[in-house]
Coordinates of C-alpha atoms in Angstrom, one line a residue:
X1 CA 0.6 -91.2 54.5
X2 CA 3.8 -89.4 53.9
X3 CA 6.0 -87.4 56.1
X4 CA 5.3 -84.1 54.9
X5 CA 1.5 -85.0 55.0
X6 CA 1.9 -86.1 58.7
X7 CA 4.2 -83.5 59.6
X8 CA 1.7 -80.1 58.4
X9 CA -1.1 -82.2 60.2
X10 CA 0.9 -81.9 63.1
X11 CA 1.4 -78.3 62.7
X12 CA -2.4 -77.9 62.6
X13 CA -2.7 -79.6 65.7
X14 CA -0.2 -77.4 67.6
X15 CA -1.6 -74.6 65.9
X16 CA 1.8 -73.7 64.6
X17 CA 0.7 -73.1 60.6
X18 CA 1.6 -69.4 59.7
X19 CA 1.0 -69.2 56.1
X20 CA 2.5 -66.2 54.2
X21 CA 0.2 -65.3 50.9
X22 CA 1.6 -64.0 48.0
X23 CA -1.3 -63.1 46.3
X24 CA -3.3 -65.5 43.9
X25 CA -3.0 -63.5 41.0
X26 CA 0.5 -62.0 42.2
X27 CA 3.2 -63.4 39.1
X28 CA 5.6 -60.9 39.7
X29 CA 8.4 -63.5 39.9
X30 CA 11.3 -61.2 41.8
X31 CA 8.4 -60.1 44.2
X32 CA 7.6 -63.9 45.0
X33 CA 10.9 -64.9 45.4
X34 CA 11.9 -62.0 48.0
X35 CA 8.6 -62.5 49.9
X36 CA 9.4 -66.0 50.5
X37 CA 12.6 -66.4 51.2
X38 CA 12.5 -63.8 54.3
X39 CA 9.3 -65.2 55.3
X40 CA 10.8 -68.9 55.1
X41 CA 13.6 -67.2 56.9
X42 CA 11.4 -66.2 59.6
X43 CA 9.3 -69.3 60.7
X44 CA 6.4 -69.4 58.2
X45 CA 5.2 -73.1 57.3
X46 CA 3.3 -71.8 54.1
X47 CA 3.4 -69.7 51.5
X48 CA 0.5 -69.3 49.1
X49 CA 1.1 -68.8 45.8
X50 CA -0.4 -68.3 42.3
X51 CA -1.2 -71.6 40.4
X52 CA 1.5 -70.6 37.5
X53 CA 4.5 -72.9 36.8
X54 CA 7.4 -70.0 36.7
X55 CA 5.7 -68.4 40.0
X56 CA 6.1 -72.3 41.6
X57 CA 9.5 -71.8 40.2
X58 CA 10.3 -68.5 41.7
X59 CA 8.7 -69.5 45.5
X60 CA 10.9 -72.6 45.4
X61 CA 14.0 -70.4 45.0
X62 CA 13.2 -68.3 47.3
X63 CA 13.1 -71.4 49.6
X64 CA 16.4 -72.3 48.7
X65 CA 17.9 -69.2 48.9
X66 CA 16.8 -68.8 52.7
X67 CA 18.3 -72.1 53.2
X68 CA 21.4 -71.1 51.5
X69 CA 21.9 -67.9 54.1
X70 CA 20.1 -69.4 57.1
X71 CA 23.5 -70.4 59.0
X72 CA 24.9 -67.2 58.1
X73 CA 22.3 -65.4 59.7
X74 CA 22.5 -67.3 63.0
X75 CA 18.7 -69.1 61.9
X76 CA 18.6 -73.2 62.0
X77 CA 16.3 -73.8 59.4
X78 CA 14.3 -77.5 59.8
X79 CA 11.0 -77.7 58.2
X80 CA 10.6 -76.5 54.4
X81 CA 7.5 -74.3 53.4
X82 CA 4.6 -76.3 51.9
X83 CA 3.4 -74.4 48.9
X84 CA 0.1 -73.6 48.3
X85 CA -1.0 -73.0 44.8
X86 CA -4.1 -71.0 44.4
X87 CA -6.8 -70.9 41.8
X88 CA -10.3 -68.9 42.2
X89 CA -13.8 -68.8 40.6
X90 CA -15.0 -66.3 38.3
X91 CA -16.6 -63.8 40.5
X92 CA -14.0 -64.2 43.2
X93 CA -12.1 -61.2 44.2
X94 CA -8.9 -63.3 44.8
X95 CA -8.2 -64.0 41.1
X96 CA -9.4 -61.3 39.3
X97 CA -7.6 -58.2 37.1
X98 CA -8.3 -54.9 36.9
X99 CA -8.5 -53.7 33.6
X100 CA -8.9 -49.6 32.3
X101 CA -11.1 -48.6 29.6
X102 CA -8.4 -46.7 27.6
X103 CA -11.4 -44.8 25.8
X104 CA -12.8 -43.7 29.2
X105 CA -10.2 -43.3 31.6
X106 CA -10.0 -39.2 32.7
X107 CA -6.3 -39.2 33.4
X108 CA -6.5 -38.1 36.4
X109 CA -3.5 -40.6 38.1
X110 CA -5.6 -41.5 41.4
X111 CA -5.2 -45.2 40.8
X112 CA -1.4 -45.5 40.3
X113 CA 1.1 -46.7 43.3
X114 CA 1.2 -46.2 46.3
X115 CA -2.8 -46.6 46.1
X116 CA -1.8 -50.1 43.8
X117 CA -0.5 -51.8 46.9
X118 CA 1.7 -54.1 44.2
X119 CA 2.6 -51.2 41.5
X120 CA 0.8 -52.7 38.8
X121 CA -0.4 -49.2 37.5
X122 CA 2.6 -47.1 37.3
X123 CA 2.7 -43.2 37.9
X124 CA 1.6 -41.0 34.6
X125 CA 1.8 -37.9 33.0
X126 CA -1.5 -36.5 35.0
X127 CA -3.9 -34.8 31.9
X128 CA -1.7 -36.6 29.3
X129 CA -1.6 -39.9 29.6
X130 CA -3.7 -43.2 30.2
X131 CA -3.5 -45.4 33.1
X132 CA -2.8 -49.4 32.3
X133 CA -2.6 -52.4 34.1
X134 CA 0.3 -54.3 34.1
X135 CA -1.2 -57.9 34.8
X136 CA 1.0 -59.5 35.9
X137 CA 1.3 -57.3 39.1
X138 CA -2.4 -56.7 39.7
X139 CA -3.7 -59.3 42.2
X140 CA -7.1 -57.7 41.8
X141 CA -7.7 -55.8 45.1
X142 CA -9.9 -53.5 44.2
X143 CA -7.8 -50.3 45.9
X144 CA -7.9 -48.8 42.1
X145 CA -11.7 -48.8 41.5
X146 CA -12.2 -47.9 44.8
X147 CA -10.6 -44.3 44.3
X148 CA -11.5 -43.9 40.4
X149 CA -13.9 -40.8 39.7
X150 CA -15.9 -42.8 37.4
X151 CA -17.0 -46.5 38.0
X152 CA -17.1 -47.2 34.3
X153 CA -13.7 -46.5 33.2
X154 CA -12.1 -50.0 36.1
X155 CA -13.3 -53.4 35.1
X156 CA -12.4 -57.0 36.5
X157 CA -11.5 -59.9 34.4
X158 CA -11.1 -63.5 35.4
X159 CA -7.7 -64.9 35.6
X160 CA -8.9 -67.9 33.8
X161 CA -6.8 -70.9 34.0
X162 CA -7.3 -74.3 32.6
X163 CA -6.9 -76.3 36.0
X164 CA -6.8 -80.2 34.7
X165 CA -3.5 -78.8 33.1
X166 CA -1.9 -76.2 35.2
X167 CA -2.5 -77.8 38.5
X168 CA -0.2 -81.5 38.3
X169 CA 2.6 -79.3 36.7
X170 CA 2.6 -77.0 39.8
X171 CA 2.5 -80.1 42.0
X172 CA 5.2 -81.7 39.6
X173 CA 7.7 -78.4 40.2
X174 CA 7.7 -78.6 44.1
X175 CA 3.7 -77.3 45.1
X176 CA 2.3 -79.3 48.0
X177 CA -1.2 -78.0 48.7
X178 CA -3.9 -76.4 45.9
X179 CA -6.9 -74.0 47.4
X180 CA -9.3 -73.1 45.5
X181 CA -11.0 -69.9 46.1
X182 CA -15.0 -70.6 46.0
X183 CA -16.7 -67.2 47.6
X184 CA -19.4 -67.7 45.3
X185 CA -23.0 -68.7 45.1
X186 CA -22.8 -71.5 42.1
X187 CA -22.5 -74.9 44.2
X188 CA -22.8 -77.0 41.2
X189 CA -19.9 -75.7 39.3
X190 CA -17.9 -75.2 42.6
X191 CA -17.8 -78.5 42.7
X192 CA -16.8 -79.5 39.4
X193 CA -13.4 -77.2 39.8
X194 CA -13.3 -78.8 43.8
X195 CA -13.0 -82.5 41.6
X196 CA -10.5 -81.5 39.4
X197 CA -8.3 -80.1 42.6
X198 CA -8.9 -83.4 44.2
X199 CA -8.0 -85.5 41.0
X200 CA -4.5 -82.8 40.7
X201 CA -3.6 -83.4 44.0
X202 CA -5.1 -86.7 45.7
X203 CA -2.9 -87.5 48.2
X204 CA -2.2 -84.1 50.1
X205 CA -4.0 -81.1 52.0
X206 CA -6.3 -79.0 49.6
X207 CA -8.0 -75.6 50.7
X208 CA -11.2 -74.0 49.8
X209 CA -11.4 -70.6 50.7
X210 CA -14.6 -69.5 52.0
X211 CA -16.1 -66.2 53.0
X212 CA -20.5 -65.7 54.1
X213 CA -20.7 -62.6 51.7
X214 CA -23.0 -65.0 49.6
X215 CA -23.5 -68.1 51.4
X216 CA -24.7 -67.4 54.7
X217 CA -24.1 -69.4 57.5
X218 CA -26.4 -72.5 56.2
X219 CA -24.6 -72.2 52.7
X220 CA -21.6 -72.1 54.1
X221 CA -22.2 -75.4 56.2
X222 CA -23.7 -76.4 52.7
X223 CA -20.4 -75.5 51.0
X224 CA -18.4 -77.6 53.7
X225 CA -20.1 -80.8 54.1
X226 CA -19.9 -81.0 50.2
X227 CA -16.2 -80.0 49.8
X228 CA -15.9 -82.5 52.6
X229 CA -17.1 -85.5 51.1
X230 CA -14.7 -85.4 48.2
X231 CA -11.7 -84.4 50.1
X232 CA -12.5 -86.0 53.8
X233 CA -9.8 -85.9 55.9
X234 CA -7.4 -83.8 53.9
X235 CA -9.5 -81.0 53.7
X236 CA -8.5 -77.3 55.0
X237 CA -11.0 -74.4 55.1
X238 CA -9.6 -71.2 54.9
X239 CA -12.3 -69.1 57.2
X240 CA -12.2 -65.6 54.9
X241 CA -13.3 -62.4 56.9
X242 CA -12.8 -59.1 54.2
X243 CA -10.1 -60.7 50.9
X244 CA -7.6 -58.6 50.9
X245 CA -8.2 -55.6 53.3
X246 CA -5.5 -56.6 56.2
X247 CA -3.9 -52.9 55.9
X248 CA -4.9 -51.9 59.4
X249 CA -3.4 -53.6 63.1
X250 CA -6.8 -53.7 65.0
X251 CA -8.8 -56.1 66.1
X252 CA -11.9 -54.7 64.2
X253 CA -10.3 -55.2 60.7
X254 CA -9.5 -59.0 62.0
X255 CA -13.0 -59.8 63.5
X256 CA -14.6 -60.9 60.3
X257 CA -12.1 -63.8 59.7
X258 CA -12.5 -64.6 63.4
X259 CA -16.4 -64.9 63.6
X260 CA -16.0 -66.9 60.2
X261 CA -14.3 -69.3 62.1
X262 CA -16.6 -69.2 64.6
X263 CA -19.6 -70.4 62.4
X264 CA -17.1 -73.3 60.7
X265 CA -16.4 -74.4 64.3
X266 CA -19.9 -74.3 65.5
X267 CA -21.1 -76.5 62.6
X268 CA -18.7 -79.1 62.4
X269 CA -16.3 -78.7 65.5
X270 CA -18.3 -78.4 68.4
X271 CA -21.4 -80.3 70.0
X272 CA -24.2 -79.3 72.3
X273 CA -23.6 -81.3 75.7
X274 CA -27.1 -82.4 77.2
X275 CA -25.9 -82.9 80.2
X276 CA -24.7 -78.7 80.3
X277 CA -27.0 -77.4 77.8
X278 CA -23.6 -75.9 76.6
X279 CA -21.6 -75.8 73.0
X280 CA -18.6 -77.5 73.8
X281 CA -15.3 -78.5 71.3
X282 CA -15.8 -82.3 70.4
X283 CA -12.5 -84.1 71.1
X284 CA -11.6 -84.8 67.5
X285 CA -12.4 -81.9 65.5
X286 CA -13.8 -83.1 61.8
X287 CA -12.4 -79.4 59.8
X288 CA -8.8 -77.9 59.8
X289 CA -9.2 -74.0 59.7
X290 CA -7.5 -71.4 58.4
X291 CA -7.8 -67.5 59.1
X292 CA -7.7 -65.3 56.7
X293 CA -9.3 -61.9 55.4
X294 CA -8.1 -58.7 57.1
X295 CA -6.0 -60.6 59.5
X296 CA -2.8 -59.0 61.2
X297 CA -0.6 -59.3 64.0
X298 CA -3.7 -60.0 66.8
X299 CA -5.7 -62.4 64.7
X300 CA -4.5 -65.2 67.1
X301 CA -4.8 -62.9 70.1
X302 CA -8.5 -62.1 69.3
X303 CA -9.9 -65.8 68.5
X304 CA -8.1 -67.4 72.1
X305 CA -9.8 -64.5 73.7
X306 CA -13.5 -65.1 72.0
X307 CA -12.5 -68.9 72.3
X308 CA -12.8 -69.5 68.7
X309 CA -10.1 -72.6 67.8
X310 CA -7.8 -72.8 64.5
X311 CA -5.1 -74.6 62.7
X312 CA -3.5 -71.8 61.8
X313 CA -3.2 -68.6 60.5
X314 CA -2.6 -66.8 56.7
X315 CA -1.7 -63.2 56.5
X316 CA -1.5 -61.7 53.1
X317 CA -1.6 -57.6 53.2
X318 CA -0.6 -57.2 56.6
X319 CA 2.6 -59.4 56.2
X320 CA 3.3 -57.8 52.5
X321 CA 3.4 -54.4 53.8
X322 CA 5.5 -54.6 57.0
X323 CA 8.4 -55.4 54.6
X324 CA 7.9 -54.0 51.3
X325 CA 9.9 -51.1 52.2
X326 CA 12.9 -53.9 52.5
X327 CA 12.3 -55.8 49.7
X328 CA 11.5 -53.3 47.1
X329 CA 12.0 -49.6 48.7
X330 CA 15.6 -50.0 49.1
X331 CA 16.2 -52.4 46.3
X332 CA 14.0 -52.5 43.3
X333 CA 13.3 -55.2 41.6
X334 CA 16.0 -55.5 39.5
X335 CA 18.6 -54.7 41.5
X336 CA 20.0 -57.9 42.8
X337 CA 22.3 -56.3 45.7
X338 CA 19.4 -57.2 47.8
X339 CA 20.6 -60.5 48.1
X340 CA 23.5 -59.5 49.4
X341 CA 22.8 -57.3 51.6
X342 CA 22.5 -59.0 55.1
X343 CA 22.0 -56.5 57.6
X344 CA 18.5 -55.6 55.2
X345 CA 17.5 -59.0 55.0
X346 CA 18.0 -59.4 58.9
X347 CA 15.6 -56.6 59.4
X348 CA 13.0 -57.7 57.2
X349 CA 13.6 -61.5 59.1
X350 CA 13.1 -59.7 62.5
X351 CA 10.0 -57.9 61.2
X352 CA 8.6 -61.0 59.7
X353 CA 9.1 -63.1 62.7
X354 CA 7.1 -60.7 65.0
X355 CA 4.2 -61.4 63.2
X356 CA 4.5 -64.9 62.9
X357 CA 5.0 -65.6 66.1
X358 CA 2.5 -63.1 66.7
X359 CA 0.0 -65.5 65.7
X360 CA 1.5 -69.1 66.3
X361 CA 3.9 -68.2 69.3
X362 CA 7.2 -69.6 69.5
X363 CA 8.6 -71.2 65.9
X364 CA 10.7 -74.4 65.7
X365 CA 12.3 -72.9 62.8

């Protein structure tokens, strides 16, 4: 075992894993690069990352960056990020585009930003011009079709990638960990794509990203026990509640991921005592979990409360949005003054960190 293997074990233990998620089908590069530096800035252990060798390039700078300005900034930097390259399933909301019909679309301008959380449909002439998806923004969320007049003009494509190739060159340029988003019903092919991320990365932590949409609780034991025996020790379930719909701080947007948990936990982390008659945590648990899926600043708060144990916790929307209006409101994303601009980037580190430790407590930065 390596350091950095032992190390992000430990983490899990202490349940002091925040992982910050870019988006798996996010390859805007300046967007990746500002999102992980001030969340590498502010305590997070991971950030998740789309499985695409310049994005890997981008996240590692951003690393380095927040290095570079962590004295300056009164922050003692100690553990570096482990990246988390993700790949998905076609089917799977997580790595999907959204693609409009030219032929069909109305012009109306309901789908452009701010309802495109990442700007990948930019503002248009309303009654003159078409709507198009810039791909490279659109991590597939759904926000578009959602408010389109017409559910024929939106379609999704698969952000297909060829994962024998693409993965070892992410884990060659700096990627650590590879998750592979399986929220669907085919097991047998599941499995073929959960071999090849085993084969890409077989000495390090790989996630499979789960949700019950259209497993059920038994599948989604099923699903584990499978991904398990491949994998074994190094294996990491991300518990998904809702993909992608962390907008609002409440406990009801965050209870999906939670009760996710809850069923991982039940099947493969706790034990019925006889003596009791009462579900109780075994004292070596046999799944590291991850929460994820609507989750905000009282994930953590709501599973110690319902007694519902994790490893840690990944934030994607939530953590986006509380500083989008520093990294992209005041500086777009070609102006590079943001980087030099301290007093921004310690605002955006203060925000940041509130969530974190929101969720994992107390940070040995």
């Amino acid at each position: 075992m390596t350091d950095r293997f032992q190390k992000l074990q430990e983490l899990f233990d202490n349940q002091k894993y925040f992982k910050m998620i870019c988006g798996a089908g996010n390859e805007d590069l300046e967007e990746v690069k500002r999102l992980t530096m001030i969340y590498t800035l502010a305590g997070a252990k991971g950030l998740d990352i789309s499985a695409t060798p310049s994005v890997v390039e981008s996240c590692m700078e951003g690393i380095d960056r927040a290095f570079d300005i962590s004295g300056s900034l009164g922050i003692n930097l100690k553990t570096r990020p482990y990246i988390m390259v993700s790949v998905g399933m076609p089917g799977d909301h997580h790595v999907r585009k959204a693609f409009i019909d030219p032929e069909t679309c109305i012009k109306c301008g309901l789908c452009v930003a701010p309802v495109c959380p990442t700007e990948a449909i930019l503002p248009i002439k309303v009654g003159e011009e078409v709507a198009f998806v810039i791909e490279g923004k659109c991590i597939g969320c759904g926000d578009c079709s959602a408010i389109c007049p017409k559910p024929e003009i939106i379609s999704y494509t698969h952000n297909d990638k060829a994962l024998s190739e693409i993965l070892p060159k992410c884990i060659e340029l700096g990627a650590e960990n590879i998750e592979l988003h399986a929220a669907i019903a085919d097991d047998e092919q599941i499995m073929k794509e959960w071999k090849i991320v085993n084969e890409s990365n077989p000495n390090g932590h790989n996630s499979m990203c789960l949700d019950r949409l259209h497993l059920g609780n038994f599948g989604l034991e099923h699903r584990i026990k499978s991904a398990k025996d491949i994998m074994g020790d190094r294996l990491i379930i991300q518990a998904d509640g809702y993909p992608m719909s962390g907008g609002e701080d409440n406990y009801n947007t965050t209870l999906q991921a939670v009760s996710t948990a809850d069923v991982v936990n039940k099947a493969f982390n706790m034990r019925l005592n006889k003596k009791t008659k009462i579900i109780e945590y075994k004292k070596y648990k046999e799944v590291n979990i991850l929460l994820s899926g609507g989750t905000n600043s009282l994930t953590s708060t709501l599973a110690n409360q319902s007694n519902v144990r994790f490893q840690g916790v990944s934030i994607g929307t939530f953590a986006r949005n509380l500083i989008y209006k520093n990294i992209k409101e005041k500086y777009d994303y070609d102006d590079k003054g943001f980087y030099t601009d301290m007093g921004n980037i310690k605002e955006a580190y203060r925000i940041a960190k509130t969530l974190v430790e929101a969720n994992v407590g107390e940070v040995n930065e």
